[in-house]
């Protein structure tokens, strides 16, 4: 990805805490393809903005605010994956597409895409007809 | 927007040629909120890559390759606007959302969204039910 944003860091810390119970600077750096020093720098900023608890030589923790926001970011990522999958985007494109667009959509657009995914799940006939178009 | 990409420049040159029959460096610069020197620099690169015909002190022209690509970019922009509009995203968010995501989606995803827009245009009942969700 391009230079990861604040949102990418919070998302990644959240995912690592969820998966392993801890988020090490080195693991976050590797996941985002950046230097550990970039993670440290961002961690200081996120600490000042009350998203992250950061103490030198310790793993990263999320504050209550950080946890809430991380959960929202992960939900958005999942939702966009579901959206692209249900309309038939090829599996190998989905992750890259979501990483590319997730930080650039308004929450208003996300709400509407959330409704759209729910509506498509409820209307299998619509999805069936949608998939038929793909074959032409 | 963030630093405009090559695609933003080609899109903008195409739009200006379409609207006014010419694309002046100063107008492209203004539209993209960059310095004229940035436009000149990109024009040289796009000239080398055979998208743009660029001669000092003259407006920008597109080659056949540039025109084709410009058309494709403008069609993609329009299509994404249609998509967000049909699912009910608020007008004042649409332009910013499209500018944010258009360069980050695979052409595969664009093909599937194209099908989706067509399917929604053909199924007004689906769209009506989708809009109902919004009110809850
Ligand atoms: Mn993500
Ligand atoms: Mn555009």
Coordinates of C-alpha atoms and ligand atoms in Angstrom, one line a residue:
Chain A
X1 CA 0.0 0.0 0.0
X2 CA 1.0 3.7 -0.2
X3 CA 2.1 5.3 3.1
X4 CA -0.3 3.9 5.6
X5 CA -2.7 6.3 7.2
X6 CA -3.6 6.7 10.9
X7 CA -6.6 4.5 10.2
X8 CA -4.4 1.7 8.8
X9 CA -2.3 1.7 12.1
X10 CA -5.4 1.6 14.3
X11 CA -6.9 -1.1 12.2
X12 CA -3.8 -3.2 12.3
X13 CA -3.2 -2.8 16.0
X14 CA -6.8 -3.8 16.6
X15 CA -6.4 -6.9 14.4
X16 CA -3.2 -8.0 16.1
X17 CA -4.7 -7.6 19.6
X18 CA -7.7 -9.6 18.5
X19 CA -5.7 -12.4 17.0
X20 CA -2.8 -12.6 19.5
X21 CA -3.8 -10.6 22.6
X22 CA -0.8 -8.3 21.9
X23 CA 0.4 -5.9 19.3
X24 CA 4.2 -5.6 19.0
X25 CA 5.8 -2.7 17.2
X26 CA 7.8 -5.1 15.1
X27 CA 4.7 -7.1 14.0
X28 CA 2.7 -4.0 13.2
X29 CA 5.7 -2.7 11.2
X30 CA 5.9 -5.9 9.2
X31 CA 2.1 -6.0 8.5
X32 CA 2.2 -2.5 7.2
X33 CA 5.5 -2.8 5.4
X34 CA 7.0 0.1 7.2
X35 CA 10.0 0.6 9.5
X36 CA 9.5 0.0 13.3
X37 CA 10.5 3.7 13.7
X38 CA 7.5 4.7 11.7
X39 CA 5.3 2.6 14.0
X40 CA 6.9 4.2 17.1
X41 CA 6.3 7.7 15.6
X42 CA 2.7 7.0 14.8
X43 CA 2.2 5.4 18.2
X44 CA 3.3 8.6 19.9
X45 CA 0.8 10.6 17.8
X46 CA -2.0 8.1 18.5
X47 CA -1.1 8.2 22.2
X48 CA -1.4 12.0 22.2
X49 CA -4.8 11.7 20.5
X50 CA -5.9 9.1 23.0
X51 CA -6.3 6.1 20.7
X52 CA -3.3 4.1 21.9
X53 CA -1.5 3.5 25.1
X54 CA 2.2 3.5 24.3
X55 CA 5.1 3.0 26.6
X56 CA 8.6 2.4 25.3
X57 CA 9.7 -1.3 25.2
X58 CA 6.1 -2.5 25.6
X59 CA 3.5 -3.6 23.1
X60 CA 0.8 -1.3 21.9
X61 CA -2.6 -1.2 23.7
X62 CA -5.8 0.6 22.5
X63 CA -7.7 2.9 24.8
X64 CA -11.5 2.6 24.9
X65 CA -11.7 5.2 22.2
X66 CA -9.1 3.3 20.1
X67 CA -10.9 0.0 20.6
X68 CA -14.2 1.5 19.5
X69 CA -12.7 3.1 16.4
X70 CA -10.7 0.0 15.6
X71 CA -13.9 -2.1 15.7
X72 CA -15.6 0.4 13.4
X73 CA -12.7 0.2 10.9
X74 CA -12.6 -3.6 10.9
X75 CA -16.4 -3.7 10.4
X76 CA -16.0 -1.4 7.4
X77 CA -13.3 -3.5 5.9
X78 CA -15.4 -6.7 6.3
X79 CA -18.5 -5.0 4.9
X80 CA -16.6 -3.8 1.8
X81 CA -15.2 -7.3 1.3
X82 CA -18.7 -8.8 1.5
X83 CA -19.9 -6.2 -1.0
X84 CA -17.3 -7.0 -3.6
X85 CA -17.7 -10.7 -3.1
X86 CA -21.5 -10.7 -3.4
X87 CA -21.3 -8.8 -6.7
X88 CA -18.8 -11.3 -8.1
X89 CA -15.4 -9.5 -8.0
X90 CA -12.7 -12.2 -8.3
X91 CA -11.2 -13.3 -4.9
X92 CA -7.7 -12.3 -5.8
X93 CA -8.7 -8.6 -6.3
X94 CA -10.9 -8.2 -3.3
X95 CA -8.3 -7.5 -0.6
X96 CA -6.4 -5.0 -2.7
X97 CA -9.5 -3.2 -3.7
X98 CA -10.8 -2.9 -0.2
X99 CA -7.4 -1.7 1.1
X100 CA -7.4 0.9 -1.7
X101 CA -10.9 2.4 -1.1
X102 CA -11.8 1.9 2.6
X103 CA -10.2 5.1 3.8
X104 CA -11.7 7.2 1.0
X105 CA -15.4 6.6 1.5
X106 CA -17.7 8.8 3.6
X107 CA -19.5 7.1 6.4
X108 CA -22.7 8.0 4.6
X109 CA -21.6 5.9 1.6
X110 CA -20.7 3.1 4.0
X111 CA -24.2 3.2 5.5
X112 CA -25.8 2.9 2.1
X113 CA -23.4 0.1 1.0
X114 CA -24.3 -1.7 4.3
X115 CA -28.0 -1.4 3.4
X116 CA -27.2 -2.6 -0.2
X117 CA -25.4 -5.7 1.1
X118 CA -28.3 -6.6 3.4
X119 CA -30.8 -6.0 0.5
X120 CA -28.8 -8.3 -1.7
X121 CA -28.6 -11.0 1.0
X122 CA -32.4 -10.8 1.2
X123 CA -33.0 -11.0 -2.5
X124 CA -31.2 -14.0 -3.9
X125 CA -33.2 -13.6 -7.2
X126 CA -31.6 -10.1 -7.8
X127 CA -28.2 -11.5 -7.2
X128 CA -28.8 -14.5 -9.4
X129 CA -29.8 -12.2 -12.3
X130 CA -26.9 -9.9 -11.6
X131 CA -24.5 -12.9 -11.9
X132 CA -26.1 -13.8 -15.2
X133 CA -25.0 -10.5 -16.8
X134 CA -21.4 -11.5 -16.1
X135 CA -21.5 -14.3 -18.6
X136 CA -22.3 -12.0 -21.5
Chain B
X1 CA -7.4 15.9 -3.2
X2 CA -4.1 14.4 -2.2
X3 CA -1.3 14.7 -4.8
X4 CA -3.1 14.0 -8.1
X5 CA -2.1 10.9 -9.9
X6 CA -1.2 10.4 -13.6
X7 CA -4.8 9.3 -14.0
X8 CA -6.2 12.6 -12.5
X9 CA -4.2 14.6 -15.0
X10 CA -5.3 12.6 -18.0
X11 CA -8.9 12.7 -16.8
X12 CA -8.7 16.5 -16.3
X13 CA -7.1 17.2 -19.7
X14 CA -9.8 15.1 -21.3
X15 CA -12.6 16.9 -19.5
X16 CA -11.2 20.3 -20.5
X17 CA -10.8 19.3 -24.1
X18 CA -14.3 18.0 -24.2
X19 CA -15.7 21.1 -22.6
X20 CA -13.7 23.9 -24.2
X21 CA -11.8 22.3 -27.1
X22 CA -8.5 23.1 -25.4
X23 CA -6.7 22.3 -22.2
X24 CA -4.4 25.1 -20.9
X25 CA -1.7 24.3 -18.4
X26 CA -3.1 27.0 -16.1
X27 CA -6.6 25.7 -16.2
X28 CA -5.5 22.1 -15.5
X29 CA -3.4 23.4 -12.7
X30 CA -6.3 25.3 -11.2
X31 CA -8.7 22.3 -11.5
X32 CA -6.2 20.0 -9.7
X33 CA -5.1 22.6 -7.2
X34 CA -1.5 22.3 -8.1
X35 CA 1.2 24.7 -9.5
X36 CA 1.5 25.1 -13.3
X37 CA 5.0 23.8 -12.9
X38 CA 3.6 20.5 -11.7
X39 CA 1.4 20.3 -14.7
X40 CA 4.3 21.0 -17.0
X41 CA 6.4 18.3 -15.3
X42 CA 3.6 15.7 -15.6
X43 CA 2.9 16.8 -19.2
X44 CA 6.5 15.9 -20.1
X45 CA 6.1 12.5 -18.5
X46 CA 2.8 11.9 -20.2
X47 CA 4.4 13.0 -23.5
X48 CA 7.1 10.4 -23.1
X49 CA 4.5 7.8 -22.4
X50 CA 2.6 8.8 -25.5
X51 CA -0.6 10.0 -23.8
X52 CA -0.1 13.7 -24.3
X53 CA 1.2 16.0 -27.0
X54 CA 3.0 18.7 -25.2
X55 CA 4.9 21.6 -26.7
X56 CA 6.0 24.6 -24.6
X57 CA 3.7 27.6 -24.8
X58 CA 0.9 25.6 -26.3
X59 CA -2.1 23.9 -24.7
X60 CA -2.1 20.2 -24.0
X61 CA -3.5 17.7 -26.6
X62 CA -4.2 14.0 -26.1
X63 CA -2.8 11.4 -28.4
X64 CA -5.1 8.6 -29.6
X65 CA -3.9 6.5 -26.7
X66 CA -4.5 9.4 -24.3
X67 CA -8.0 10.0 -25.7
X68 CA -9.0 6.4 -25.3
X69 CA -7.7 6.2 -21.8
X70 CA -9.3 9.5 -20.9
X71 CA -12.6 8.3 -22.1
X72 CA -12.3 5.2 -20.0
X73 CA -11.4 7.2 -16.9
X74 CA -14.4 9.6 -17.4
X75 CA -16.7 6.7 -17.9
X76 CA -15.4 5.1 -14.7
X77 CA -16.0 8.3 -12.8
X78 CA -19.5 8.7 -14.2
X79 CA -20.4 5.1 -13.4
X80 CA -19.2 5.4 -9.8
X81 CA -21.3 8.6 -9.4
X82 CA -24.3 6.7 -10.8
X83 CA -23.7 3.8 -8.4
X84 CA -23.5 6.0 -5.3
X85 CA -26.5 8.0 -6.4
X86 CA -28.8 5.0 -7.1
X87 CA -28.1 3.5 -3.6
X88 CA -29.0 6.8 -2.0
X89 CA -25.7 8.5 -1.0
X90 CA -26.2 12.2 -0.3
X91 CA -25.4 14.4 -3.2
X92 CA -22.8 16.5 -1.3
X93 CA -20.8 13.4 -0.6
X94 CA -20.8 11.8 -4.0
X95 CA -18.1 13.8 -5.8
X96 CA -15.6 13.5 -3.0
X97 CA -16.3 9.8 -2.6
X98 CA -15.7 9.1 -6.3
X99 CA -12.6 11.2 -6.4
X100 CA -11.3 9.2 -3.4
X101 CA -11.9 5.7 -4.7
X102 CA -11.8 5.8 -8.5
X103 CA -8.1 5.2 -8.8
X104 CA -8.0 2.4 -6.3
X105 CA -10.5 -0.1 -7.8
X106 CA -9.5 -2.9 -10.1
X107 CA -11.1 -2.9 -13.6
X108 CA -12.6 -6.2 -12.5
X109 CA -14.5 -4.5 -9.7
X110 CA -15.5 -1.7 -12.1
X111 CA -17.0 -4.3 -14.5
X112 CA -19.0 -5.9 -11.6
X113 CA -20.2 -2.4 -10.4
X114 CA -21.2 -1.6 -14.0
X115 CA -23.3 -4.8 -14.1
X116 CA -24.8 -3.9 -10.7
X117 CA -25.8 -0.4 -11.8
X118 CA -27.5 -1.9 -14.9
X119 CA -29.2 -4.5 -12.7
X120 CA -30.5 -1.9 -10.3
X121 CA -31.8 0.2 -13.2
X122 CA -33.7 -2.8 -14.4
X123 CA -35.2 -3.7 -11.1
X124 CA -36.9 -0.7 -9.6
X125 CA -38.6 -2.9 -7.0
X126 CA -35.2 -3.8 -5.6
X127 CA -34.1 -0.2 -5.4
X128 CA -37.5 0.8 -3.8
X129 CA -37.0 -1.8 -1.1
X130 CA -33.3 -0.7 -0.6
X131 CA -34.4 2.9 0.0
X132 CA -37.0 1.7 2.6
X133 CA -34.2 0.4 4.7
X134 CA -32.7 3.9 4.9
X135 CA -35.6 5.1 6.9
X136 CA -35.1 2.8 9.8
Ligands
LIG1 MN1 -8.3 -2.8 5.8
LIG2 MN1 -12.7 11.8 -11.2

